[in-house]
């Protein structure tokens, strides 16, 4: 019996090549999209789940508000908090603090092996007990002792080649400046770890540095660290959260109350860290649940459109298959046998399609990986779940595609179908119309969504930042300073020499750059005559006298920093520059009123005064609300900006490099273009837009394939009617209009449904942006018009073909 079913299924596919091609091709595209998207989703959800202790690991979040304002959750925590929590809360088994750094690291035995490392963490010794990063060389017990360093395989190869790295020495110049002995080598960090690093250094060495050895308030003042804890299995999270807040209040309650702060601590499961991009963080990769959900929707829509094609075309052929069913029933076929036959045909079609889909997914894997910037398929260990997912998708698509045709076609009554009573198929006709409406609703939603995404990207790129980033090159400030040279005086000399280069128009230094955040993310600022509870939250960085001029920042009141301005913190009060938003937040009626007004910053001991106010500008991306920005004065900085003429750019960069390496040997020279650095903030948005539009285009192709097939069947069924109309004088235009208008009505119905759906979904996506477009009628008209044109072109091909047919051929059998 099964052999007979298979023969009939193959014969049906072979005898109807056009129908078979449309079904298989559409299903192949839909299944390919589904496979690729599900692999991406699996990769995103796989982050940090490879750790053996994953279920008991948590990141500590500090949530706070001032004066009953909005509560903000962040990962910034003080260095004294981890030990205090572990000592006072028995449910905590282990803790580790993490402080990122980007030092210059060198192998003293090989002067050419000098690199600026961005993946460097200072961590507590418990880090490697809590997290699963397998050690492949060295002594675990000796790892992360003071003066030791742990390297990744790649870093060990980079610094020591084929030599055994254990026991060797590396020089580190960053927050800590000293030599470290390699205690061990660990496997390269997997791509699906939100913590990415190549070197681990002892946290104790960081605390012994000048920056932290005399930290005020017993180590509770600087919120510069990540804190992770490991709980005992029987621990209750909500109880631990309350206990952590109690510990915080025991150490900081009086100070927080005095300053008008409300703060609490809470645990965040490690598995939820990566996709919660809403939580402010300063280290580690970040994804987005919203992005994952959008791609899941696109994958399901694409697959459903393909499955609807199958159902549509199967029911369109109902009249042809009805006679076959009638004959089978007359000679004794049971309904369950017919259902099995139609399910087998659906299964065979889906099997062929999924084989092609697996091949295509493999072929296009590098393209998608390149678009997203990571090899997510291999990274997530897809070989473990891919076979199961393929089987699941095959079974689901087979059932969804074959269920309705099997039940409907097997229910035909032999007497009716053998009499060719076409009226029996009215319900199937209504179903086909409904499915076409759903398909084009989905297609219009995807077209509209793509339009919104690209409009938002263009809006962000054309947004007036209030900063001039064109023709600006940035280089890192020197980390390694020759013996006997002071960093400030050495960098001053470098700036003077750079200004003498013929194509360098301006030079400035700063401790951060537009698009790269701030050095102080939680600065409190309030009027000296007010209570500290009235303080506003501000962000701060430090710039020299030339920075504002180089970036064309407009002063609306006061003056900028001058050569005579003392560095921030060296005098009281210190001079600061702010943006207009800060002035408004402090309650001043005008920028002029704020000038020279006594303020406190951070504490009552830190007196500051505003000497100048900048017109508001966008330091961060369009995702971020405009902040209260403070600039302090510095002479040296971690970044050097140069505005250059672009006529002889290669020669200018070469001259800059020569000066840099001559004055500061042992440093790594690198450069970047400021506009590209700022634009890198939108890299994930661009990737999302590219993949969204790609999958949307494929979904539209699938919908058009189904429409093409339906138009073909409609034209075939109405060929005698068309012949009669032509004999009676109908023109080609009349015939095309006759066959097209019904389909275009369905597209119009899809458009009406798609408008509110698109508006709602894309407003959810736009909620991630502080600066965003408004979804106007033009976007919907563009999406609907595009869908209408696509549908018209698709249907017109068959309509024109039918209209040009010789009526003698279609009427000959009558």
JSON list of N, CA, C and O in Angstrom, two decimals, residues 31 85 125 160 225 252 335 359 459 516 585 615 617 682 694 768 771 806:
[
{"chain": "A", "resi": 31, "resn": "UNK", "atom": "N", "xyz": [11.57, 27.33, 4.18]},
{"chain": "A", "resi": 31, "resn": "UNK", "atom": "CA", "xyz": [12.28, 26.49, 5.13]},
{"chain": "A", "resi": 31, "resn": "UNK", "atom": "C", "xyz": [13.72, 26.95, 5.32]},
{"chain": "A", "resi": 31, "resn": "UNK", "atom": "O", "xyz": [14.27, 26.87, 6.43]},
{"chain": "A", "resi": 85, "resn": "UNK", "atom": "N", "xyz": [29.03, 41.47, 50.74]},
{"chain": "A", "resi": 85, "resn": "UNK", "atom": "CA", "xyz": [27.90, 40.56, 50.49]},
{"chain": "A", "resi": 85, "resn": "UNK", "atom": "C", "xyz": [28.26, 39.12, 50.85]},
{"chain": "A", "resi": 85, "resn": "UNK", "atom": "O", "xyz": [27.47, 38.41, 51.48]},
{"chain": "A", "resi": 125, "resn": "UNK", "atom": "N", "xyz": [40.19, 35.73, 42.37]},
{"chain": "A", "resi": 125, "resn": "UNK", "atom": "CA", "xyz": [40.67, 34.36, 42.12]},
{"chain": "A", "resi": 125, "resn": "UNK", "atom": "C", "xyz": [39.51, 33.38, 41.91]},
{"chain": "A", "resi": 125, "resn": "UNK", "atom": "O", "xyz": [39.66, 32.36, 41.22]},
{"chain": "A", "resi": 160, "resn": "UNK", "atom": "N", "xyz": [53.98, 34.42, 22.56]},
{"chain": "A", "resi": 160, "resn": "UNK", "atom": "CA", "xyz": [55.08, 33.48, 22.77]},
{"chain": "A", "resi": 160, "resn": "UNK", "atom": "C", "xyz": [55.26, 32.46, 21.65]},
{"chain": "A", "resi": 160, "resn": "UNK", "atom": "O", "xyz": [56.15, 31.62, 21.72]},
{"chain": "A", "resi": 225, "resn": "UNK", "atom": "N", "xyz": [32.90, 48.76, 38.82]},
{"chain": "A", "resi": 225, "resn": "UNK", "atom": "CA", "xyz": [33.15, 47.33, 38.72]},
{"chain": "A", "resi": 225, "resn": "UNK", "atom": "C", "xyz": [31.86, 46.55, 38.45]},
{"chain": "A", "resi": 225, "resn": "UNK", "atom": "O", "xyz": [30.76, 46.97, 38.81]},
{"chain": "A", "resi": 252, "resn": "UNK", "atom": "N", "xyz": [25.84, 51.99, 53.51]},
{"chain": "A", "resi": 252, "resn": "UNK", "atom": "CA", "xyz": [25.69, 53.23, 52.76]},
{"chain": "A", "resi": 252, "resn": "UNK", "atom": "C", "xyz": [24.39, 53.97, 53.03]},
{"chain": "A", "resi": 252, "resn": "UNK", "atom": "O", "xyz": [24.13, 55.03, 52.46]},
{"chain": "A", "resi": 335, "resn": "UNK", "atom": "N", "xyz": [-11.77, 6.62, 3.45]},
{"chain": "A", "resi": 335, "resn": "UNK", "atom": "CA", "xyz": [-11.34, 8.01, 3.65]},
{"chain": "A", "resi": 335, "resn": "UNK", "atom": "C", "xyz": [-9.96, 8.08, 4.30]},
{"chain": "A", "resi": 335, "resn": "UNK", "atom": "O", "xyz": [-9.14, 8.93, 3.95]},
{"chain": "A", "resi": 359, "resn": "UNK", "atom": "N", "xyz": [20.68, 22.29, 2.24]},
{"chain": "A", "resi": 359, "resn": "UNK", "atom": "CA", "xyz": [21.83, 22.59, 1.36]},
{"chain": "A", "resi": 359, "resn": "UNK", "atom": "C", "xyz": [22.00, 24.10, 1.21]},
{"chain": "A", "resi": 359, "resn": "UNK", "atom": "O", "xyz": [23.11, 24.63, 1.32]},
{"chain": "A", "resi": 459, "resn": "UNK", "atom": "N", "xyz": [17.48, 58.54, 9.19]},
{"chain": "A", "resi": 459, "resn": "UNK", "atom": "CA", "xyz": [17.23, 59.64, 10.12]},
{"chain": "A", "resi": 459, "resn": "UNK", "atom": "C", "xyz": [18.37, 59.76, 11.13]},
{"chain": "A", "resi": 459, "resn": "UNK", "atom": "O", "xyz": [18.86, 60.87, 11.42]},
{"chain": "A", "resi": 516, "resn": "UNK", "atom": "N", "xyz": [31.74, 56.95, 22.43]},
{"chain": "A", "resi": 516, "resn": "UNK", "atom": "CA", "xyz": [32.45, 55.96, 23.26]},
{"chain": "A", "resi": 516, "resn": "UNK", "atom": "C", "xyz": [32.16, 56.14, 24.74]},
{"chain": "A", "resi": 516, "resn": "UNK", "atom": "O", "xyz": [32.93, 55.67, 25.59]},
{"chain": "A", "resi": 585, "resn": "UNK", "atom": "N", "xyz": [18.25, 71.16, 33.84]},
{"chain": "A", "resi": 585, "resn": "UNK", "atom": "CA", "xyz": [18.05, 70.18, 34.91]},
{"chain": "A", "resi": 585, "resn": "UNK", "atom": "C", "xyz": [18.35, 70.78, 36.28]},
{"chain": "A", "resi": 585, "resn": "UNK", "atom": "O", "xyz": [17.74, 70.40, 37.28]},
{"chain": "A", "resi": 615, "resn": "UNK", "atom": "N", "xyz": [25.83, 74.67, 23.41]},
{"chain": "A", "resi": 615, "resn": "UNK", "atom": "CA", "xyz": [24.56, 74.30, 22.81]},
{"chain": "A", "resi": 615, "resn": "UNK", "atom": "C", "xyz": [24.45, 72.79, 22.81]},
{"chain": "A", "resi": 615, "resn": "UNK", "atom": "O", "xyz": [25.44, 72.08, 22.62]},
{"chain": "A", "resi": 617, "resn": "UNK", "atom": "N", "xyz": [24.21, 68.95, 22.12]},
{"chain": "A", "resi": 617, "resn": "UNK", "atom": "CA", "xyz": [24.77, 68.14, 21.06]},
{"chain": "A", "resi": 617, "resn": "UNK", "atom": "C", "xyz": [24.53, 66.67, 21.42]},
{"chain": "A", "resi": 617, "resn": "UNK", "atom": "O", "xyz": [24.15, 66.34, 22.55]},
{"chain": "A", "resi": 682, "resn": "UNK", "atom": "N", "xyz": [25.83, 52.15, 15.31]},
{"chain": "A", "resi": 682, "resn": "UNK", "atom": "CA", "xyz": [24.65, 51.70, 14.57]},
{"chain": "A", "resi": 682, "resn": "UNK", "atom": "C", "xyz": [24.91, 50.42, 13.78]},
{"chain": "A", "resi": 682, "resn": "UNK", "atom": "O", "xyz": [24.12, 50.05, 12.91]},
{"chain": "A", "resi": 694, "resn": "UNK", "atom": "N", "xyz": [16.29, 41.41, 3.71]},
{"chain": "A", "resi": 694, "resn": "UNK", "atom": "CA", "xyz": [16.56, 40.20, 2.94]},
{"chain": "A", "resi": 694, "resn": "UNK", "atom": "C", "xyz": [15.44, 39.18, 3.12]},
{"chain": "A", "resi": 694, "resn": "UNK", "atom": "O", "xyz": [14.89, 38.66, 2.15]},
{"chain": "A", "resi": 768, "resn": "UNK", "atom": "N", "xyz": [13.02, 51.56, 21.10]},
{"chain": "A", "resi": 768, "resn": "UNK", "atom": "CA", "xyz": [14.42, 51.48, 21.51]},
{"chain": "A", "resi": 768, "resn": "UNK", "atom": "C", "xyz": [15.18, 52.77, 21.24]},
{"chain": "A", "resi": 768, "resn": "UNK", "atom": "O", "xyz": [16.33, 52.91, 21.68]},
{"chain": "A", "resi": 771, "resn": "UNK", "atom": "N", "xyz": [15.64, 59.12, 19.76]},
{"chain": "A", "resi": 771, "resn": "UNK", "atom": "CA", "xyz": [15.36, 59.99, 18.61]},
{"chain": "A", "resi": 771, "resn": "UNK", "atom": "C", "xyz": [14.87, 59.11, 17.48]},
{"chain": "A", "resi": 771, "resn": "UNK", "atom": "O", "xyz": [15.61, 58.25, 16.99]},
{"chain": "A", "resi": 806, "resn": "UNK", "atom": "N", "xyz": [-5.76, 31.97, -28.60]},
{"chain": "A", "resi": 806, "resn": "UNK", "atom": "CA", "xyz": [-6.71, 31.88, -29.71]},
{"chain": "A", "resi": 806, "resn": "UNK", "atom": "C", "xyz": [-8.01, 31.27, -29.20]},
{"chain": "A", "resi": 806, "resn": "UNK", "atom": "O", "xyz": [-8.02, 30.15, -28.69]}
]
